[in-house]
Amino acid sequence: MGRSIPEQQLQRLGELFSALTSGLLAWPYLDLPFTAWHKALAAQAELCSFFLQGCAEARQQLAGGLAVPGVLGRLVAAADEQGNRLTDQEIAHNLLLVLFAGHDTSSTTLTRALANLQDHPRVMQRLREEQAAVQQRRGGAISADALRDMRYADAVVRETLRRDPVVGALARV
């Protein structure tokens, strides 16, 4: 699970996520084959099935002494003080939550950054120059390592989050 997912499967996962998100906001909440709610429930089941398969693969890797990177690896390896681990179903639901949380906050931040850049063409030009310089140094491709080199882009994202936070306030309970 992760970067080795074939493009066709990634597209299918995207379609499922779209069906899920649009169905969660659609009324009526009736589980009938022609409703968006029914399609959302079916999409959720298929997404969870994909995540459950990933859990099984991750547990096999861990049992074989291999590290499992990312959120999945941390969830599969996590244990509480008594040594209890999350069930595969709990992990699948947590991955779905991470998918929701990451999608909404990332898309909102990107939208706000683009809106701010539209008003500041000099900042946009400097971003383009930084990207071109990093691409030239790294042979054209933008990778995760290349993104780490883009300090000005990082500053632009941070300023976007400072000016227009995705979450306006948090209450401590």
PDB file of C-alpha atoms in Angstrom:
ATOM      1  CA  MET A   1       0.000   0.000   0.000  1.00  0.00           C
ATOM      2  CA  GLY A   2       1.382   3.413  -0.829  1.00  0.00           C
ATOM      3  CA  ARG A   3       3.573   4.406  -3.728  1.00  0.00           C
ATOM      4  CA  SER A   4       3.381   0.999  -5.398  1.00  0.00           C
ATOM      5  CA  ILE A   5      -0.340   1.292  -6.173  1.00  0.00           C
ATOM      6  CA  PRO A   6      -0.993   0.984  -9.921  1.00  0.00           C
ATOM      7  CA  GLU A   7      -2.461   4.045 -11.636  1.00  0.00           C
ATOM      8  CA  GLN A   8      -5.707   2.258 -12.539  1.00  0.00           C
ATOM      9  CA  GLN A   9      -6.251   1.263  -8.916  1.00  0.00           C
ATOM     10  CA  LEU A  10      -5.479   4.805  -7.730  1.00  0.00           C
ATOM     11  CA  GLN A  11      -8.112   6.089 -10.117  1.00  0.00           C
ATOM     12  CA  ARG A  12     -10.639   3.594  -8.758  1.00  0.00           C
ATOM     13  CA  LEU A  13      -9.832   4.636  -5.186  1.00  0.00           C
ATOM     14  CA  GLY A  14     -10.371   8.269  -6.184  1.00  0.00           C
ATOM     15  CA  GLU A  15     -13.748   7.415  -7.681  1.00  0.00           C
ATOM     16  CA  LEU A  16     -14.720   5.584  -4.499  1.00  0.00           C
ATOM     17  CA  PHE A  17     -13.651   8.506  -2.344  1.00  0.00           C
ATOM     18  CA  SER A  18     -15.687  10.899  -4.503  1.00  0.00           C
ATOM     19  CA  ALA A  19     -18.752   8.656  -4.246  1.00  0.00           C
ATOM     20  CA  LEU A  20     -18.293   8.442  -0.499  1.00  0.00           C
ATOM     21  CA  THR A  21     -17.905  12.165   0.091  1.00  0.00           C
ATOM     22  CA  SER A  22     -20.763  13.184  -2.181  1.00  0.00           C
ATOM     23  CA  GLY A  23     -23.049  10.520  -0.726  1.00  0.00           C
ATOM     24  CA  LEU A  24     -22.382  11.573   2.852  1.00  0.00           C
ATOM     25  CA  LEU A  25     -23.884  14.964   2.100  1.00  0.00           C
ATOM     26  CA  ALA A  26     -26.807  13.696   0.049  1.00  0.00           C
ATOM     27  CA  TRP A  27     -30.288  13.418   1.435  1.00  0.00           C
ATOM     28  CA  PRO A  28     -32.274  11.179   1.886  1.00  0.00           C
ATOM     29  CA  TYR A  29     -30.205   8.801   3.976  1.00  0.00           C
ATOM     30  CA  LEU A  30     -31.922   5.707   2.652  1.00  0.00           C
ATOM     31  CA  ASP A  31     -30.030   2.573   1.801  1.00  0.00           C
ATOM     32  CA  LEU A  32     -31.770   2.028  -1.523  1.00  0.00           C
ATOM     33  CA  PRO A  33     -29.783   1.129  -4.672  1.00  0.00           C
ATOM     34  CA  PHE A  34     -30.582   4.361  -6.522  1.00  0.00           C
ATOM     35  CA  THR A  35     -29.612   6.764  -3.686  1.00  0.00           C
ATOM     36  CA  ALA A  36     -26.298   8.527  -3.238  1.00  0.00           C
ATOM     37  CA  TRP A  37     -26.305   7.272   0.363  1.00  0.00           C
ATOM     38  CA  HIS A  38     -26.357   3.653  -0.846  1.00  0.00           C
ATOM     39  CA  LYS A  39     -23.491   4.393  -3.242  1.00  0.00           C
ATOM     40  CA  ALA A  40     -21.561   6.039  -0.410  1.00  0.00           C
ATOM     41  CA  LEU A  41     -22.005   2.988   1.814  1.00  0.00           C
ATOM     42  CA  ALA A  42     -20.854   0.708  -1.011  1.00  0.00           C
ATOM     43  CA  ALA A  43     -17.835   2.934  -1.649  1.00  0.00           C
ATOM     44  CA  GLN A  44     -16.972   2.921   2.053  1.00  0.00           C
ATOM     45  CA  ALA A  45     -17.117  -0.872   2.101  1.00  0.00           C
ATOM     46  CA  GLU A  46     -14.830  -1.149  -0.932  1.00  0.00           C
ATOM     47  CA  LEU A  47     -12.364   1.386   0.487  1.00  0.00           C
ATOM     48  CA  CYS A  48     -12.312  -0.465   3.811  1.00  0.00           C
ATOM     49  CA  SER A  49     -11.738  -3.729   1.934  1.00  0.00           C
ATOM     50  CA  PHE A  50      -8.720  -2.146   0.242  1.00  0.00           C
ATOM     51  CA  PHE A  51      -7.411  -0.943   3.595  1.00  0.00           C
ATOM     52  CA  LEU A  52      -7.991  -4.364   5.175  1.00  0.00           C
ATOM     53  CA  GLN A  53      -5.907  -5.938   2.418  1.00  0.00           C
ATOM     54  CA  GLY A  54      -3.188  -3.381   3.177  1.00  0.00           C
ATOM     55  CA  CYS A  55      -3.374  -4.282   6.878  1.00  0.00           C
ATOM     56  CA  ALA A  56      -2.866  -7.970   6.106  1.00  0.00           C
ATOM     57  CA  GLU A  57       0.131  -7.192   3.896  1.00  0.00           C
ATOM     58  CA  ALA A  58       1.604  -4.859   6.520  1.00  0.00           C
ATOM     59  CA  ARG A  59       1.220  -7.470   9.279  1.00  0.00           C
ATOM     60  CA  GLN A  60       3.014 -10.018   7.068  1.00  0.00           C
ATOM     61  CA  GLN A  61       5.862  -7.589   6.469  1.00  0.00           C
ATOM     62  CA  LEU A  62       6.174  -6.814  10.184  1.00  0.00           C
ATOM     63  CA  ALA A  63       6.129 -10.531  11.036  1.00  0.00           C
ATOM     64  CA  GLY A  64       8.956 -10.997   8.529  1.00  0.00           C
ATOM     65  CA  GLY A  65      10.996  -8.316  10.272  1.00  0.00           C
ATOM     66  CA  LEU A  66      10.457  -5.688   7.597  1.00  0.00           C
ATOM     67  CA  ALA A  67       9.554  -2.095   8.398  1.00  0.00           C
ATOM     68  CA  VAL A  68       6.240  -0.736   7.142  1.00  0.00           C
ATOM     69  CA  PRO A  69       6.501   3.005   6.494  1.00  0.00           C
ATOM     70  CA  GLY A  70       3.821   5.629   6.824  1.00  0.00           C
ATOM     71  CA  VAL A  71       0.543   5.850   8.670  1.00  0.00           C
ATOM     72  CA  LEU A  72      -0.363   2.228   7.978  1.00  0.00           C
ATOM     73  CA  GLY A  73       2.895   1.006   9.477  1.00  0.00           C
ATOM     74  CA  ARG A  74       2.412   3.073  12.603  1.00  0.00           C
ATOM     75  CA  LEU A  75      -1.180   1.947  13.075  1.00  0.00           C
ATOM     76  CA  VAL A  76      -0.361  -1.729  12.572  1.00  0.00           C
ATOM     77  CA  ALA A  77       2.591  -1.548  14.964  1.00  0.00           C
ATOM     78  CA  ALA A  78       0.814   0.576  17.600  1.00  0.00           C
ATOM     79  CA  ALA A  79       0.045  -0.926  20.985  1.00  0.00           C
ATOM     80  CA  ASP A  80      -1.348   0.522  24.203  1.00  0.00           C
ATOM     81  CA  GLU A  81       0.180   0.152  27.672  1.00  0.00           C
ATOM     82  CA  GLN A  82      -1.226  -3.380  28.014  1.00  0.00           C
ATOM     83  CA  GLY A  83       0.106  -4.455  24.613  1.00  0.00           C
ATOM     84  CA  ASN A  84      -3.309  -4.401  22.914  1.00  0.00           C
ATOM     85  CA  ARG A  85      -3.173  -3.661  19.221  1.00  0.00           C
ATOM     86  CA  LEU A  86      -5.776  -2.124  16.930  1.00  0.00           C
ATOM     87  CA  THR A  87      -7.912  -4.552  14.977  1.00  0.00           C
ATOM     88  CA  ASP A  88      -7.712  -4.468  11.204  1.00  0.00           C
ATOM     89  CA  GLN A  89     -11.232  -2.998  11.139  1.00  0.00           C
ATOM     90  CA  GLU A  90     -10.162  -0.200  13.511  1.00  0.00           C
ATOM     91  CA  ILE A  91      -7.121   0.471  11.340  1.00  0.00           C
ATOM     92  CA  ALA A  92      -9.256   0.582   8.185  1.00  0.00           C
ATOM     93  CA  HIS A  93     -11.610   3.109   9.785  1.00  0.00           C
ATOM     94  CA  ASN A  94      -8.667   5.194  11.016  1.00  0.00           C
ATOM     95  CA  LEU A  95      -7.206   5.221   7.509  1.00  0.00           C
ATOM     96  CA  LEU A  96     -10.547   6.403   6.181  1.00  0.00           C
ATOM     97  CA  LEU A  97     -10.506   9.188   8.772  1.00  0.00           C
ATOM     98  CA  VAL A  98      -6.967  10.185   7.764  1.00  0.00           C
ATOM     99  CA  LEU A  99      -8.086  10.228   4.139  1.00  0.00           C
ATOM    100  CA  PHE A 100     -10.973  12.568   4.968  1.00  0.00           C
ATOM    101  CA  ALA A 101      -8.911  14.829   7.202  1.00  0.00           C
ATOM    102  CA  GLY A 102      -6.049  15.096   4.751  1.00  0.00           C
ATOM    103  CA  HIS A 103      -8.280  15.701   1.746  1.00  0.00           C
ATOM    104  CA  ASP A 104     -10.307  18.526   3.205  1.00  0.00           C
ATOM    105  CA  THR A 105      -7.467  20.387   4.891  1.00  0.00           C
ATOM    106  CA  SER A 106      -5.074  19.983   1.961  1.00  0.00           C
ATOM    107  CA  SER A 107      -7.576  21.063  -0.671  1.00  0.00           C
ATOM    108  CA  THR A 108      -8.658  24.047   1.420  1.00  0.00           C
ATOM    109  CA  THR A 109      -5.065  25.116   2.027  1.00  0.00           C
ATOM    110  CA  LEU A 110      -4.204  24.763  -1.653  1.00  0.00           C
ATOM    111  CA  THR A 111      -7.251  26.792  -2.673  1.00  0.00           C
ATOM    112  CA  ARG A 112      -6.376  29.553  -0.225  1.00  0.00           C
ATOM    113  CA  ALA A 113      -2.717  29.554  -1.307  1.00  0.00           C
ATOM    114  CA  LEU A 114      -3.712  29.907  -4.975  1.00  0.00           C
ATOM    115  CA  ALA A 115      -6.116  32.723  -4.133  1.00  0.00           C
ATOM    116  CA  ASN A 116      -3.371  34.542  -2.219  1.00  0.00           C
ATOM    117  CA  LEU A 117      -0.843  33.984  -5.017  1.00  0.00           C
ATOM    118  CA  GLN A 118      -3.238  35.523  -7.519  1.00  0.00           C
ATOM    119  CA  ASP A 119      -3.030  38.758  -5.535  1.00  0.00           C
ATOM    120  CA  HIS A 120       0.794  38.625  -5.258  1.00  0.00           C
ATOM    121  CA  PRO A 121       2.392  38.044  -8.667  1.00  0.00           C
ATOM    122  CA  ARG A 122       5.940  38.718  -7.344  1.00  0.00           C
ATOM    123  CA  VAL A 123       5.547  35.858  -4.876  1.00  0.00           C
ATOM    124  CA  MET A 124       4.286  33.611  -7.674  1.00  0.00           C
ATOM    125  CA  GLN A 125       7.280  34.551  -9.829  1.00  0.00           C
ATOM    126  CA  ARG A 126       9.690  33.788  -6.997  1.00  0.00           C
ATOM    127  CA  LEU A 127       8.009  30.387  -6.510  1.00  0.00           C
ATOM    128  CA  ARG A 128       8.434  29.637 -10.221  1.00  0.00           C
ATOM    129  CA  GLU A 129      12.097  30.622 -10.062  1.00  0.00           C
ATOM    130  CA  GLU A 130      12.673  28.437  -7.014  1.00  0.00           C
ATOM    131  CA  GLN A 131      10.946  25.490  -8.677  1.00  0.00           C
ATOM    132  CA  ALA A 132      13.008  25.914 -11.868  1.00  0.00           C
ATOM    133  CA  ALA A 133      16.240  26.062  -9.861  1.00  0.00           C
ATOM    134  CA  VAL A 134      15.360  22.948  -7.874  1.00  0.00           C
ATOM    135  CA  GLN A 135      14.353  21.090 -11.043  1.00  0.00           C
ATOM    136  CA  GLN A 136      17.614  22.052 -12.701  1.00  0.00           C
ATOM    137  CA  ARG A 137      19.653  20.870  -9.683  1.00  0.00           C
ATOM    138  CA  ARG A 138      17.729  17.600  -9.398  1.00  0.00           C
ATOM    139  CA  GLY A 139      17.324  16.685 -13.046  1.00  0.00           C
ATOM    140  CA  GLY A 140      13.804  17.878 -13.751  1.00  0.00           C
ATOM    141  CA  ALA A 141      11.644  15.778 -11.463  1.00  0.00           C
ATOM    142  CA  ILE A 142       9.934  17.139  -8.373  1.00  0.00           C
ATOM    143  CA  SER A 143      10.265  14.509  -5.669  1.00  0.00           C
ATOM    144  CA  ALA A 144       9.706  14.569  -1.922  1.00  0.00           C
ATOM    145  CA  ASP A 145      13.395  15.403  -1.493  1.00  0.00           C
ATOM    146  CA  ALA A 146      13.109  18.210  -4.025  1.00  0.00           C
ATOM    147  CA  LEU A 147      10.145  19.634  -2.117  1.00  0.00           C
ATOM    148  CA  ARG A 148      12.303  19.771   1.011  1.00  0.00           C
ATOM    149  CA  ASP A 149      14.707  22.009  -0.914  1.00  0.00           C
ATOM    150  CA  MET A 150      11.909  24.451  -1.766  1.00  0.00           C
ATOM    151  CA  ARG A 151      12.165  26.661   1.302  1.00  0.00           C
ATOM    152  CA  TYR A 152      10.288  29.589  -0.223  1.00  0.00           C
ATOM    153  CA  ALA A 153       7.382  27.322  -1.219  1.00  0.00           C
ATOM    154  CA  ASP A 154       7.336  26.012   2.344  1.00  0.00           C
ATOM    155  CA  ALA A 155       7.211  29.587   3.629  1.00  0.00           C
ATOM    156  CA  VAL A 156       4.305  30.383   1.281  1.00  0.00           C
ATOM    157  CA  VAL A 157       2.316  27.409   2.578  1.00  0.00           C
ATOM    158  CA  ARG A 158       3.088  28.327   6.181  1.00  0.00           C
ATOM    159  CA  GLU A 159       2.032  31.923   5.576  1.00  0.00           C
ATOM    160  CA  THR A 160      -1.186  30.695   3.981  1.00  0.00           C
ATOM    161  CA  LEU A 161      -1.911  28.590   7.055  1.00  0.00           C
ATOM    162  CA  ARG A 162      -1.093  31.541   9.336  1.00  0.00           C
ATOM    163  CA  ARG A 163      -3.307  33.979   7.434  1.00  0.00           C
ATOM    164  CA  ASP A 164      -6.140  31.573   6.644  1.00  0.00           C
ATOM    165  CA  PRO A 165      -6.059  28.658   9.066  1.00  0.00           C
ATOM    166  CA  VAL A 166      -8.072  25.632   7.965  1.00  0.00           C
ATOM    167  CA  VAL A 167      -9.220  25.090  11.533  1.00  0.00           C
ATOM    168  CA  GLY A 168     -10.095  28.434  13.069  1.00  0.00           C
ATOM    169  CA  ALA A 169     -10.128  27.306  16.669  1.00  0.00           C
ATOM    170  CA  LEU A 170      -9.891  24.197  18.783  1.00  0.00           C
ATOM    171  CA  ALA A 171     -11.599  23.673  22.088  1.00  0.00           C
ATOM    172  CA  ARG A 172      -9.869  21.677  24.771  1.00  0.00           C
ATOM    173  CA  VAL A 173     -12.119  19.339  26.620  1.00  0.00           C
TER     174      VAL A 173
END
